[in-house]
Amino acid sequence: MGTDVTRRKSPDSAEDLIPDKPTIPSLQEAAADCRACDLWERGTQTVFGEGRRRAKIMLIGEQPGNEEDLQGKPFVGPAGRLLDEALEQAGIDRKQTYVTNIVKHFKWEARGKRRIHKKPNSTEIEACRPWLEAEIATVKPAVIVCLGATAAQALLGKQFRVTRQRGEFIPSPLAQFVMATVHPSSILRAPDERTRHQEMHRFIEDLERIAHVLSSNE
Ligand code: SF4
Protein backbone atom coordinates (compact mmCIF):
# COMPACT_ATOMS: atom_id res chain seq x y z
CA MET A 1 0.00 0.00 0.00
CA GLY A 2 2.80 2.38 0.94
CA THR A 3 4.34 1.98 -2.52
CA ASP A 4 1.11 2.89 -4.23
CA VAL A 5 0.70 6.07 -2.14
CA THR A 6 4.25 7.11 -3.09
CA ARG A 7 3.57 6.50 -6.79
CA ARG A 8 0.45 8.65 -6.73
CA LYS A 9 1.97 11.50 -4.79
CA SER A 10 2.37 14.42 -7.16
CA PRO A 11 3.16 18.12 -6.93
CA ASP A 12 0.23 20.47 -7.55
CA SER A 13 2.04 22.13 -10.39
CA ALA A 14 4.55 21.26 -13.08
CA GLU A 15 6.79 24.12 -11.90
CA ASP A 16 9.40 21.86 -10.29
CA LEU A 17 9.79 19.86 -13.50
CA ILE A 18 10.83 22.76 -15.73
CA PRO A 19 14.50 22.24 -16.66
CA ASP A 20 17.11 24.96 -16.20
CA LYS A 21 17.63 26.92 -19.41
CA PRO A 22 14.75 25.14 -21.13
CA THR A 23 14.57 24.42 -24.82
CA ILE A 24 11.52 22.99 -26.56
CA PRO A 25 13.11 19.49 -26.82
CA SER A 26 14.14 19.51 -23.12
CA LEU A 27 10.65 20.66 -22.12
CA GLN A 28 9.06 17.96 -24.27
CA GLU A 29 11.25 15.36 -22.62
CA ALA A 30 10.55 16.57 -19.08
CA ALA A 31 6.80 16.86 -19.69
CA ALA A 32 6.63 13.24 -20.86
CA ASP A 33 6.90 12.17 -17.19
CA CYS A 34 4.65 14.85 -15.71
CA ARG A 35 2.31 13.72 -12.94
CA ALA A 36 1.38 17.17 -11.67
CA CYS A 37 -2.34 16.50 -12.00
CA ASP A 38 -4.45 13.38 -12.31
CA LEU A 39 -4.89 13.61 -16.07
CA TRP A 40 -1.70 11.67 -16.75
CA GLU A 41 -3.55 8.52 -15.66
CA ARG A 42 -6.31 8.97 -18.23
CA GLY A 43 -4.36 10.02 -21.29
CA THR A 44 -2.12 7.76 -23.38
CA GLN A 45 0.77 10.22 -23.27
CA THR A 46 1.71 13.85 -22.79
CA VAL A 47 0.95 15.82 -25.93
CA PHE A 48 3.40 18.69 -25.84
CA GLY A 49 3.43 21.64 -28.21
CA GLU A 50 5.46 21.53 -31.39
CA GLY A 51 6.47 23.70 -34.26
CA ARG A 52 9.09 26.22 -35.17
CA ARG A 53 11.37 27.00 -32.24
CA ARG A 54 11.34 30.75 -32.87
CA ALA A 55 7.87 30.89 -34.40
CA LYS A 56 6.33 34.33 -34.74
CA ILE A 57 2.86 32.87 -34.17
CA MET A 58 1.87 30.59 -31.30
CA LEU A 59 -1.58 29.01 -31.47
CA ILE A 60 -2.92 27.76 -28.14
CA GLY A 61 -5.89 25.41 -27.82
CA GLU A 62 -7.53 23.74 -24.85
CA GLN A 63 -6.24 20.18 -24.71
CA PRO A 64 -5.37 17.30 -27.05
CA GLY A 65 -8.26 15.31 -28.48
CA ASN A 66 -8.61 11.62 -29.20
CA GLU A 67 -6.32 11.48 -32.23
CA GLU A 68 -3.77 13.81 -30.67
CA ASP A 69 -3.68 11.59 -27.59
CA LEU A 70 -3.00 8.50 -29.71
CA GLN A 71 -0.42 10.15 -31.98
CA GLY A 72 1.24 12.30 -29.29
CA LYS A 73 1.03 15.41 -31.47
CA PRO A 74 -1.12 18.54 -31.14
CA PHE A 75 -3.81 19.47 -33.67
CA VAL A 76 -3.55 16.39 -35.89
CA GLY A 77 -7.22 15.32 -35.63
CA PRO A 78 -10.27 16.75 -37.44
CA ALA A 79 -9.97 20.15 -35.70
CA GLY A 80 -6.29 20.27 -36.62
CA ARG A 81 -7.05 19.61 -40.26
CA LEU A 82 -9.62 22.40 -40.24
CA LEU A 83 -7.05 24.68 -38.60
CA ASP A 84 -4.54 23.82 -41.33
CA GLU A 85 -7.08 24.70 -44.01
CA ALA A 86 -7.98 28.02 -42.34
CA LEU A 87 -4.32 28.96 -41.85
CA GLU A 88 -3.58 28.21 -45.48
CA GLN A 89 -6.51 30.34 -46.64
CA ALA A 90 -5.32 33.16 -44.37
CA GLY A 91 -1.87 32.97 -45.94
CA ILE A 92 -0.15 31.50 -42.88
CA ASP A 93 2.14 28.48 -43.22
CA ARG A 94 1.54 26.15 -40.27
CA LYS A 95 5.17 25.04 -40.48
CA GLN A 96 6.11 28.59 -39.46
CA THR A 97 3.92 28.48 -36.34
CA TYR A 98 4.08 26.75 -32.96
CA VAL A 99 0.93 24.95 -31.81
CA THR A 100 0.16 23.83 -28.30
CA ASN A 101 -2.58 23.51 -25.65
CA ILE A 102 -3.06 24.90 -22.18
CA VAL A 103 -3.43 21.32 -20.86
CA LYS A 104 -1.15 18.60 -22.21
CA HIS A 105 -3.14 15.46 -21.47
CA PHE A 106 -6.43 14.34 -23.02
CA LYS A 107 -9.31 14.51 -20.53
CA TRP A 108 -12.17 12.30 -21.56
CA GLU A 109 -15.10 10.22 -20.40
CA ALA A 110 -16.35 7.00 -21.92
CA ARG A 111 -19.55 7.00 -23.93
CA GLY A 112 -20.01 3.51 -25.21
CA LYS A 113 -16.74 2.66 -26.92
CA ARG A 114 -15.94 6.30 -27.65
CA ARG A 115 -13.77 8.62 -25.61
CA ILE A 116 -15.59 11.95 -25.36
CA HIS A 117 -13.72 15.19 -24.66
CA LYS A 118 -14.25 16.60 -21.17
CA LYS A 119 -13.30 20.17 -20.36
CA PRO A 120 -10.30 20.52 -18.03
CA ASN A 121 -11.03 22.15 -14.67
CA SER A 122 -9.18 25.08 -13.11
CA THR A 123 -6.98 22.83 -10.94
CA GLU A 124 -5.74 20.95 -14.01
CA ILE A 125 -5.22 24.18 -15.96
CA GLU A 126 -3.18 25.70 -13.11
CA ALA A 127 -1.13 22.52 -12.64
CA CYS A 128 -0.22 22.52 -16.34
CA ARG A 129 0.34 26.28 -16.71
CA PRO A 130 4.14 26.18 -16.10
CA TRP A 131 4.59 24.12 -19.27
CA LEU A 132 2.79 26.73 -21.36
CA GLU A 133 4.62 29.60 -19.66
CA ALA A 134 7.92 27.88 -20.45
CA GLU A 135 6.87 27.36 -24.07
CA ILE A 136 6.00 31.06 -24.42
CA ALA A 137 9.26 32.14 -22.73
CA THR A 138 11.28 29.84 -24.99
CA VAL A 139 9.59 30.47 -28.35
CA LYS A 140 8.97 34.19 -27.66
CA PRO A 141 6.24 34.55 -30.30
CA ALA A 142 5.25 37.99 -31.54
CA VAL A 143 1.63 36.83 -31.79
CA ILE A 144 -0.33 34.56 -29.48
CA VAL A 145 -3.69 33.26 -30.64
CA CYS A 146 -5.98 31.65 -28.08
CA LEU A 147 -8.26 29.14 -29.76
CA GLY A 148 -11.55 28.90 -27.84
CA ALA A 149 -12.90 30.13 -24.54
CA THR A 150 -10.92 27.81 -22.25
CA ALA A 151 -7.56 28.97 -23.59
CA ALA A 152 -8.70 32.60 -23.78
CA GLN A 153 -9.98 32.67 -20.21
CA ALA A 154 -6.92 30.86 -18.87
CA LEU A 155 -4.62 33.46 -20.46
CA LEU A 156 -6.72 36.63 -20.59
CA GLY A 157 -8.90 36.29 -17.50
CA LYS A 158 -12.20 34.67 -16.62
CA GLN A 159 -14.16 37.73 -17.69
CA PHE A 160 -12.95 37.38 -21.29
CA ARG A 161 -15.73 36.51 -23.73
CA VAL A 162 -14.70 35.07 -27.11
CA THR A 163 -18.21 35.79 -28.43
CA ARG A 164 -17.71 39.53 -27.81
CA GLN A 165 -13.97 40.01 -28.22
CA ARG A 166 -12.88 37.52 -30.87
CA GLY A 167 -10.53 38.91 -33.46
CA GLU A 168 -9.50 41.91 -31.32
CA PHE A 169 -5.92 42.46 -30.27
CA ILE A 170 -5.89 42.48 -26.47
CA PRO A 171 -3.12 44.31 -24.56
CA SER A 172 -1.21 41.62 -22.68
CA PRO A 173 2.30 41.08 -21.31
CA LEU A 174 2.29 37.64 -22.98
CA ALA A 175 3.30 38.89 -26.43
CA GLN A 176 3.30 41.94 -28.67
CA PHE A 177 -0.03 40.89 -30.19
CA VAL A 178 -2.54 38.67 -28.42
CA MET A 179 -5.85 37.62 -29.90
CA ALA A 180 -8.55 35.07 -29.19
CA THR A 181 -10.86 33.41 -31.64
CA VAL A 182 -12.97 30.27 -31.68
CA HIS A 183 -11.58 26.77 -31.38
CA PRO A 184 -11.72 25.00 -34.75
CA SER A 185 -13.71 22.15 -33.16
CA SER A 186 -16.61 24.58 -32.65
CA ILE A 187 -16.78 25.02 -36.44
CA LEU A 188 -16.96 21.24 -36.86
CA ARG A 189 -19.92 21.22 -34.47
CA ALA A 190 -21.89 23.81 -36.48
CA PRO A 191 -25.50 22.62 -36.82
CA ASP A 192 -25.64 22.83 -40.61
CA GLU A 193 -23.45 23.38 -43.66
CA ARG A 194 -24.40 27.04 -44.10
CA THR A 195 -23.44 27.91 -40.50
CA ARG A 196 -20.24 25.91 -40.84
CA HIS A 197 -19.33 27.85 -43.94
CA GLN A 198 -20.06 31.22 -42.23
CA GLU A 199 -18.08 30.28 -39.13
CA MET A 200 -15.15 29.11 -41.22
CA HIS A 201 -15.20 32.41 -43.06
CA ARG A 202 -15.11 34.39 -39.77
CA PHE A 203 -12.30 32.19 -38.45
CA ILE A 204 -10.22 32.83 -41.56
CA GLU A 205 -10.88 36.57 -41.22
CA ASP A 206 -9.51 36.49 -37.65
CA LEU A 207 -6.40 34.66 -38.83
CA GLU A 208 -5.94 37.10 -41.70
CA ARG A 209 -5.67 39.91 -39.13
CA ILE A 210 -2.68 38.11 -37.68
CA ALA A 211 -1.02 37.72 -41.07
CA HIS A 212 -1.67 41.42 -41.69
CA VAL A 213 -0.28 42.67 -38.37
CA LEU A 214 2.83 40.58 -38.83
CA SER A 215 3.51 41.82 -42.35
CA SER A 216 2.90 45.43 -41.19
CA ASN A 217 5.47 45.04 -38.42
CA GLU A 218 8.24 43.52 -40.48
S1 SF4 B 1 -2.20 17.66 -17.84
FE1 SF4 B 1 -0.33 18.88 -17.62
S2 SF4 B 1 0.00 19.06 -15.39
FE2 SF4 B 1 -1.47 17.38 -15.74
S3 SF4 B 1 -0.15 15.55 -15.82
FE3 SF4 B 1 -0.46 16.26 -17.93
S4 SF4 B 1 1.31 17.54 -18.37
FE4 SF4 B 1 1.20 17.31 -16.14
mmCIF file of C-alpha atoms and ligand atoms in Angstrom:
data_model
loop_
_atom_site.group_PDB
_atom_site.id
_atom_site.type_symbol
_atom_site.label_atom_id
_atom_site.label_comp_id
_atom_site.label_asym_id
_atom_site.label_seq_id
_atom_site.Cartn_x
_atom_site.Cartn_y
_atom_site.Cartn_z
ATOM 1 C CA MET A 1 0.000 0.000 0.000
ATOM 2 C CA GLY A 2 2.804 2.375 0.942
ATOM 3 C CA THR A 3 4.339 1.983 -2.516
ATOM 4 C CA ASP A 4 1.108 2.890 -4.229
ATOM 5 C CA VAL A 5 0.701 6.074 -2.144
ATOM 6 C CA THR A 6 4.249 7.114 -3.095
ATOM 7 C CA ARG A 7 3.571 6.501 -6.790
ATOM 8 C CA ARG A 8 0.451 8.648 -6.733
ATOM 9 C CA LYS A 9 1.973 11.503 -4.790
ATOM 10 C CA SER A 10 2.367 14.423 -7.157
ATOM 11 C CA PRO A 11 3.163 18.118 -6.928
ATOM 12 C CA ASP A 12 0.227 20.468 -7.551
ATOM 13 C CA SER A 13 2.039 22.132 -10.386
ATOM 14 C CA ALA A 14 4.546 21.257 -13.077
ATOM 15 C CA GLU A 15 6.788 24.118 -11.899
ATOM 16 C CA ASP A 16 9.396 21.857 -10.288
ATOM 17 C CA LEU A 17 9.794 19.860 -13.502
ATOM 18 C CA ILE A 18 10.834 22.759 -15.727
ATOM 19 C CA PRO A 19 14.501 22.242 -16.656
ATOM 20 C CA ASP A 20 17.111 24.957 -16.200
ATOM 21 C CA LYS A 21 17.629 26.916 -19.414
ATOM 22 C CA PRO A 22 14.747 25.141 -21.127
ATOM 23 C CA THR A 23 14.573 24.421 -24.822
ATOM 24 C CA ILE A 24 11.518 22.987 -26.565
ATOM 25 C CA PRO A 25 13.114 19.488 -26.820
ATOM 26 C CA SER A 26 14.139 19.513 -23.118
ATOM 27 C CA LEU A 27 10.653 20.664 -22.119
ATOM 28 C CA GLN A 28 9.060 17.960 -24.268
ATOM 29 C CA GLU A 29 11.253 15.355 -22.624
ATOM 30 C CA ALA A 30 10.550 16.566 -19.083
ATOM 31 C CA ALA A 31 6.799 16.856 -19.689
ATOM 32 C CA ALA A 32 6.627 13.242 -20.857
ATOM 33 C CA ASP A 33 6.898 12.165 -17.194
ATOM 34 C CA CYS A 34 4.654 14.853 -15.708
ATOM 35 C CA ARG A 35 2.311 13.720 -12.937
ATOM 36 C CA ALA A 36 1.381 17.172 -11.667
ATOM 37 C CA CYS A 37 -2.340 16.501 -11.999
ATOM 38 C CA ASP A 38 -4.452 13.384 -12.313
ATOM 39 C CA LEU A 39 -4.892 13.609 -16.072
ATOM 40 C CA TRP A 40 -1.699 11.667 -16.751
ATOM 41 C CA GLU A 41 -3.550 8.516 -15.662
ATOM 42 C CA ARG A 42 -6.307 8.973 -18.230
ATOM 43 C CA GLY A 43 -4.359 10.017 -21.289
ATOM 44 C CA THR A 44 -2.121 7.765 -23.376
ATOM 45 C CA GLN A 45 0.774 10.219 -23.268
ATOM 46 C CA THR A 46 1.711 13.854 -22.785
ATOM 47 C CA VAL A 47 0.948 15.821 -25.932
ATOM 48 C CA PHE A 48 3.403 18.689 -25.839
ATOM 49 C CA GLY A 49 3.435 21.642 -28.205
ATOM 50 C CA GLU A 50 5.456 21.527 -31.392
ATOM 51 C CA GLY A 51 6.474 23.701 -34.264
ATOM 52 C CA ARG A 52 9.092 26.217 -35.171
ATOM 53 C CA ARG A 53 11.371 27.001 -32.241
ATOM 54 C CA ARG A 54 11.340 30.748 -32.875
ATOM 55 C CA ALA A 55 7.865 30.892 -34.401
ATOM 56 C CA LYS A 56 6.330 34.327 -34.739
ATOM 57 C CA ILE A 57 2.855 32.874 -34.170
ATOM 58 C CA MET A 58 1.870 30.591 -31.301
ATOM 59 C CA LEU A 59 -1.581 29.007 -31.466
ATOM 60 C CA ILE A 60 -2.925 27.756 -28.141
ATOM 61 C CA GLY A 61 -5.887 25.411 -27.821
ATOM 62 C CA GLU A 62 -7.529 23.744 -24.852
ATOM 63 C CA GLN A 63 -6.237 20.180 -24.713
ATOM 64 C CA PRO A 64 -5.368 17.300 -27.047
ATOM 65 C CA GLY A 65 -8.264 15.311 -28.483
ATOM 66 C CA ASN A 66 -8.614 11.621 -29.196
ATOM 67 C CA GLU A 67 -6.317 11.477 -32.235
ATOM 68 C CA GLU A 68 -3.770 13.809 -30.673
ATOM 69 C CA ASP A 69 -3.675 11.590 -27.590
ATOM 70 C CA LEU A 70 -2.996 8.502 -29.709
ATOM 71 C CA GLN A 71 -0.416 10.148 -31.978
ATOM 72 C CA GLY A 72 1.244 12.297 -29.292
ATOM 73 C CA LYS A 73 1.031 15.413 -31.472
ATOM 74 C CA PRO A 74 -1.124 18.543 -31.140
ATOM 75 C CA PHE A 75 -3.815 19.467 -33.671
ATOM 76 C CA VAL A 76 -3.551 16.394 -35.894
ATOM 77 C CA GLY A 77 -7.218 15.318 -35.630
ATOM 78 C CA PRO A 78 -10.270 16.753 -37.440
ATOM 79 C CA ALA A 79 -9.968 20.151 -35.696
ATOM 80 C CA GLY A 80 -6.286 20.272 -36.616
ATOM 81 C CA ARG A 81 -7.049 19.609 -40.260
ATOM 82 C CA LEU A 82 -9.619 22.397 -40.237
ATOM 83 C CA LEU A 83 -7.051 24.677 -38.599
ATOM 84 C CA ASP A 84 -4.537 23.818 -41.334
ATOM 85 C CA GLU A 85 -7.079 24.697 -44.013
ATOM 86 C CA ALA A 86 -7.977 28.019 -42.340
ATOM 87 C CA LEU A 87 -4.316 28.959 -41.853
ATOM 88 C CA GLU A 88 -3.579 28.211 -45.481
ATOM 89 C CA GLN A 89 -6.509 30.345 -46.645
ATOM 90 C CA ALA A 90 -5.323 33.162 -44.368
ATOM 91 C CA GLY A 91 -1.869 32.968 -45.944
ATOM 92 C CA ILE A 92 -0.147 31.504 -42.883
ATOM 93 C CA ASP A 93 2.139 28.480 -43.219
ATOM 94 C CA ARG A 94 1.539 26.154 -40.268
ATOM 95 C CA LYS A 95 5.169 25.044 -40.476
ATOM 96 C CA GLN A 96 6.108 28.589 -39.461
ATOM 97 C CA THR A 97 3.924 28.480 -36.336
ATOM 98 C CA TYR A 98 4.076 26.751 -32.964
ATOM 99 C CA VAL A 99 0.926 24.946 -31.811
ATOM 100 C CA THR A 100 0.157 23.833 -28.301
ATOM 101 C CA ASN A 101 -2.578 23.512 -25.655
ATOM 102 C CA ILE A 102 -3.056 24.901 -22.178
ATOM 103 C CA VAL A 103 -3.428 21.323 -20.859
ATOM 104 C CA LYS A 104 -1.150 18.595 -22.212
ATOM 105 C CA HIS A 105 -3.138 15.459 -21.467
ATOM 106 C CA PHE A 106 -6.433 14.338 -23.024
ATOM 107 C CA LYS A 107 -9.306 14.513 -20.529
ATOM 108 C CA TRP A 108 -12.174 12.297 -21.556
ATOM 109 C CA GLU A 109 -15.102 10.223 -20.399
ATOM 110 C CA ALA A 110 -16.348 6.997 -21.922
ATOM 111 C CA ARG A 111 -19.546 7.004 -23.930
ATOM 112 C CA GLY A 112 -20.011 3.506 -25.211
ATOM 113 C CA LYS A 113 -16.742 2.660 -26.916
ATOM 114 C CA ARG A 114 -15.935 6.296 -27.650
ATOM 115 C CA ARG A 115 -13.774 8.625 -25.613
ATOM 116 C CA ILE A 116 -15.595 11.948 -25.365
ATOM 117 C CA HIS A 117 -13.724 15.186 -24.663
ATOM 118 C CA LYS A 118 -14.251 16.600 -21.174
ATOM 119 C CA LYS A 119 -13.299 20.173 -20.359
ATOM 120 C CA PRO A 120 -10.297 20.517 -18.025
ATOM 121 C CA ASN A 121 -11.030 22.145 -14.667
ATOM 122 C CA SER A 122 -9.182 25.082 -13.107
ATOM 123 C CA THR A 123 -6.977 22.826 -10.937
ATOM 124 C CA GLU A 124 -5.743 20.954 -14.013
ATOM 125 C CA ILE A 125 -5.223 24.179 -15.961
ATOM 126 C CA GLU A 126 -3.183 25.701 -13.112
ATOM 127 C CA ALA A 127 -1.134 22.519 -12.643
ATOM 128 C CA CYS A 128 -0.221 22.525 -16.338
ATOM 129 C CA ARG A 129 0.337 26.284 -16.708
ATOM 130 C CA PRO A 130 4.143 26.179 -16.099
ATOM 131 C CA TRP A 131 4.593 24.122 -19.275
ATOM 132 C CA LEU A 132 2.785 26.728 -21.356
ATOM 133 C CA GLU A 133 4.620 29.600 -19.663
ATOM 134 C CA ALA A 134 7.923 27.876 -20.447
ATOM 135 C CA GLU A 135 6.872 27.360 -24.068
ATOM 136 C CA ILE A 136 6.002 31.060 -24.417
ATOM 137 C CA ALA A 137 9.259 32.136 -22.734
ATOM 138 C CA THR A 138 11.283 29.837 -24.991
ATOM 139 C CA VAL A 139 9.594 30.471 -28.351
ATOM 140 C CA LYS A 140 8.975 34.195 -27.659
ATOM 141 C CA PRO A 141 6.241 34.547 -30.296
ATOM 142 C CA ALA A 142 5.246 37.990 -31.541
ATOM 143 C CA VAL A 143 1.634 36.829 -31.790
ATOM 144 C CA ILE A 144 -0.325 34.557 -29.484
ATOM 145 C CA VAL A 145 -3.688 33.260 -30.642
ATOM 146 C CA CYS A 146 -5.981 31.652 -28.084
ATOM 147 C CA LEU A 147 -8.264 29.141 -29.758
ATOM 148 C CA GLY A 148 -11.545 28.898 -27.841
ATOM 149 C CA ALA A 149 -12.899 30.129 -24.537
ATOM 150 C CA THR A 150 -10.923 27.807 -22.254
ATOM 151 C CA ALA A 151 -7.557 28.969 -23.590
ATOM 152 C CA ALA A 152 -8.704 32.598 -23.778
ATOM 153 C CA GLN A 153 -9.977 32.674 -20.211
ATOM 154 C CA ALA A 154 -6.916 30.865 -18.874
ATOM 155 C CA LEU A 155 -4.618 33.456 -20.464
ATOM 156 C CA LEU A 156 -6.717 36.627 -20.586
ATOM 157 C CA GLY A 157 -8.899 36.291 -17.501
ATOM 158 C CA LYS A 158 -12.197 34.669 -16.618
ATOM 159 C CA GLN A 159 -14.161 37.734 -17.692
ATOM 160 C CA PHE A 160 -12.949 37.375 -21.286
ATOM 161 C CA ARG A 161 -15.733 36.508 -23.735
ATOM 162 C CA VAL A 162 -14.702 35.075 -27.110
ATOM 163 C CA THR A 163 -18.210 35.787 -28.427
ATOM 164 C CA ARG A 164 -17.713 39.530 -27.810
ATOM 165 C CA GLN A 165 -13.973 40.011 -28.219
ATOM 166 C CA ARG A 166 -12.880 37.520 -30.870
ATOM 167 C CA GLY A 167 -10.528 38.907 -33.462
ATOM 168 C CA GLU A 168 -9.504 41.911 -31.320
ATOM 169 C CA PHE A 169 -5.924 42.460 -30.266
ATOM 170 C CA ILE A 170 -5.892 42.481 -26.465
ATOM 171 C CA PRO A 171 -3.121 44.313 -24.559
ATOM 172 C CA SER A 172 -1.209 41.624 -22.679
ATOM 173 C CA PRO A 173 2.295 41.078 -21.313
ATOM 174 C CA LEU A 174 2.288 37.642 -22.981
ATOM 175 C CA ALA A 175 3.300 38.888 -26.428
ATOM 176 C CA GLN A 176 3.301 41.937 -28.670
ATOM 177 C CA PHE A 177 -0.033 40.887 -30.185
ATOM 178 C CA VAL A 178 -2.544 38.670 -28.424
ATOM 179 C CA MET A 179 -5.853 37.622 -29.896
ATOM 180 C CA ALA A 180 -8.551 35.075 -29.189
ATOM 181 C CA THR A 181 -10.858 33.412 -31.644
ATOM 182 C CA VAL A 182 -12.972 30.271 -31.680
ATOM 183 C CA HIS A 183 -11.583 26.765 -31.379
ATOM 184 C CA PRO A 184 -11.724 24.998 -34.754
ATOM 185 C CA SER A 185 -13.709 22.146 -33.163
ATOM 186 C CA SER A 186 -16.611 24.582 -32.653
ATOM 187 C CA ILE A 187 -16.784 25.015 -36.441
ATOM 188 C CA LEU A 188 -16.958 21.242 -36.863
ATOM 189 C CA ARG A 189 -19.916 21.224 -34.469
ATOM 190 C CA ALA A 190 -21.887 23.809 -36.483
ATOM 191 C CA PRO A 191 -25.496 22.615 -36.821
ATOM 192 C CA ASP A 192 -25.640 22.828 -40.614
ATOM 193 C CA GLU A 193 -23.451 23.382 -43.665
ATOM 194 C CA ARG A 194 -24.395 27.040 -44.104
ATOM 195 C CA THR A 195 -23.440 27.906 -40.503
ATOM 196 C CA ARG A 196 -20.240 25.914 -40.840
ATOM 197 C CA HIS A 197 -19.332 27.854 -43.936
ATOM 198 C CA GLN A 198 -20.057 31.218 -42.233
ATOM 199 C CA GLU A 199 -18.076 30.276 -39.127
ATOM 200 C CA MET A 200 -15.146 29.110 -41.217
ATOM 201 C CA HIS A 201 -15.196 32.414 -43.062
ATOM 202 C CA ARG A 202 -15.106 34.393 -39.766
ATOM 203 C CA PHE A 203 -12.303 32.190 -38.450
ATOM 204 C CA ILE A 204 -10.216 32.833 -41.563
ATOM 205 C CA GLU A 205 -10.878 36.574 -41.221
ATOM 206 C CA ASP A 206 -9.509 36.493 -37.654
ATOM 207 C CA LEU A 207 -6.398 34.656 -38.835
ATOM 208 C CA GLU A 208 -5.941 37.101 -41.705
ATOM 209 C CA ARG A 209 -5.675 39.914 -39.131
ATOM 210 C CA ILE A 210 -2.678 38.114 -37.682
ATOM 211 C CA ALA A 211 -1.016 37.722 -41.072
ATOM 212 C CA HIS A 212 -1.666 41.416 -41.691
ATOM 213 C CA VAL A 213 -0.284 42.667 -38.369
ATOM 214 C CA LEU A 214 2.831 40.584 -38.835
ATOM 215 C CA SER A 215 3.506 41.820 -42.349
ATOM 216 C CA SER A 216 2.899 45.430 -41.192
ATOM 217 C CA ASN A 217 5.472 45.045 -38.425
ATOM 218 C CA GLU A 218 8.243 43.518 -40.477
HETATM 219 S S1 SF4 B 1 -2.199 17.659 -17.844
HETATM 220 FE FE1 SF4 B 1 -0.329 18.880 -17.616
HETATM 221 S S2 SF4 B 1 0.002 19.058 -15.389
HETATM 222 FE FE2 SF4 B 1 -1.466 17.377 -15.740
HETATM 223 S S3 SF4 B 1 -0.150 15.548 -15.821
HETATM 224 FE FE3 SF4 B 1 -0.458 16.262 -17.934
HETATM 225 S S4 SF4 B 1 1.314 17.540 -18.373
HETATM 226 FE FE4 SF4 B 1 1.203 17.305 -16.145
#
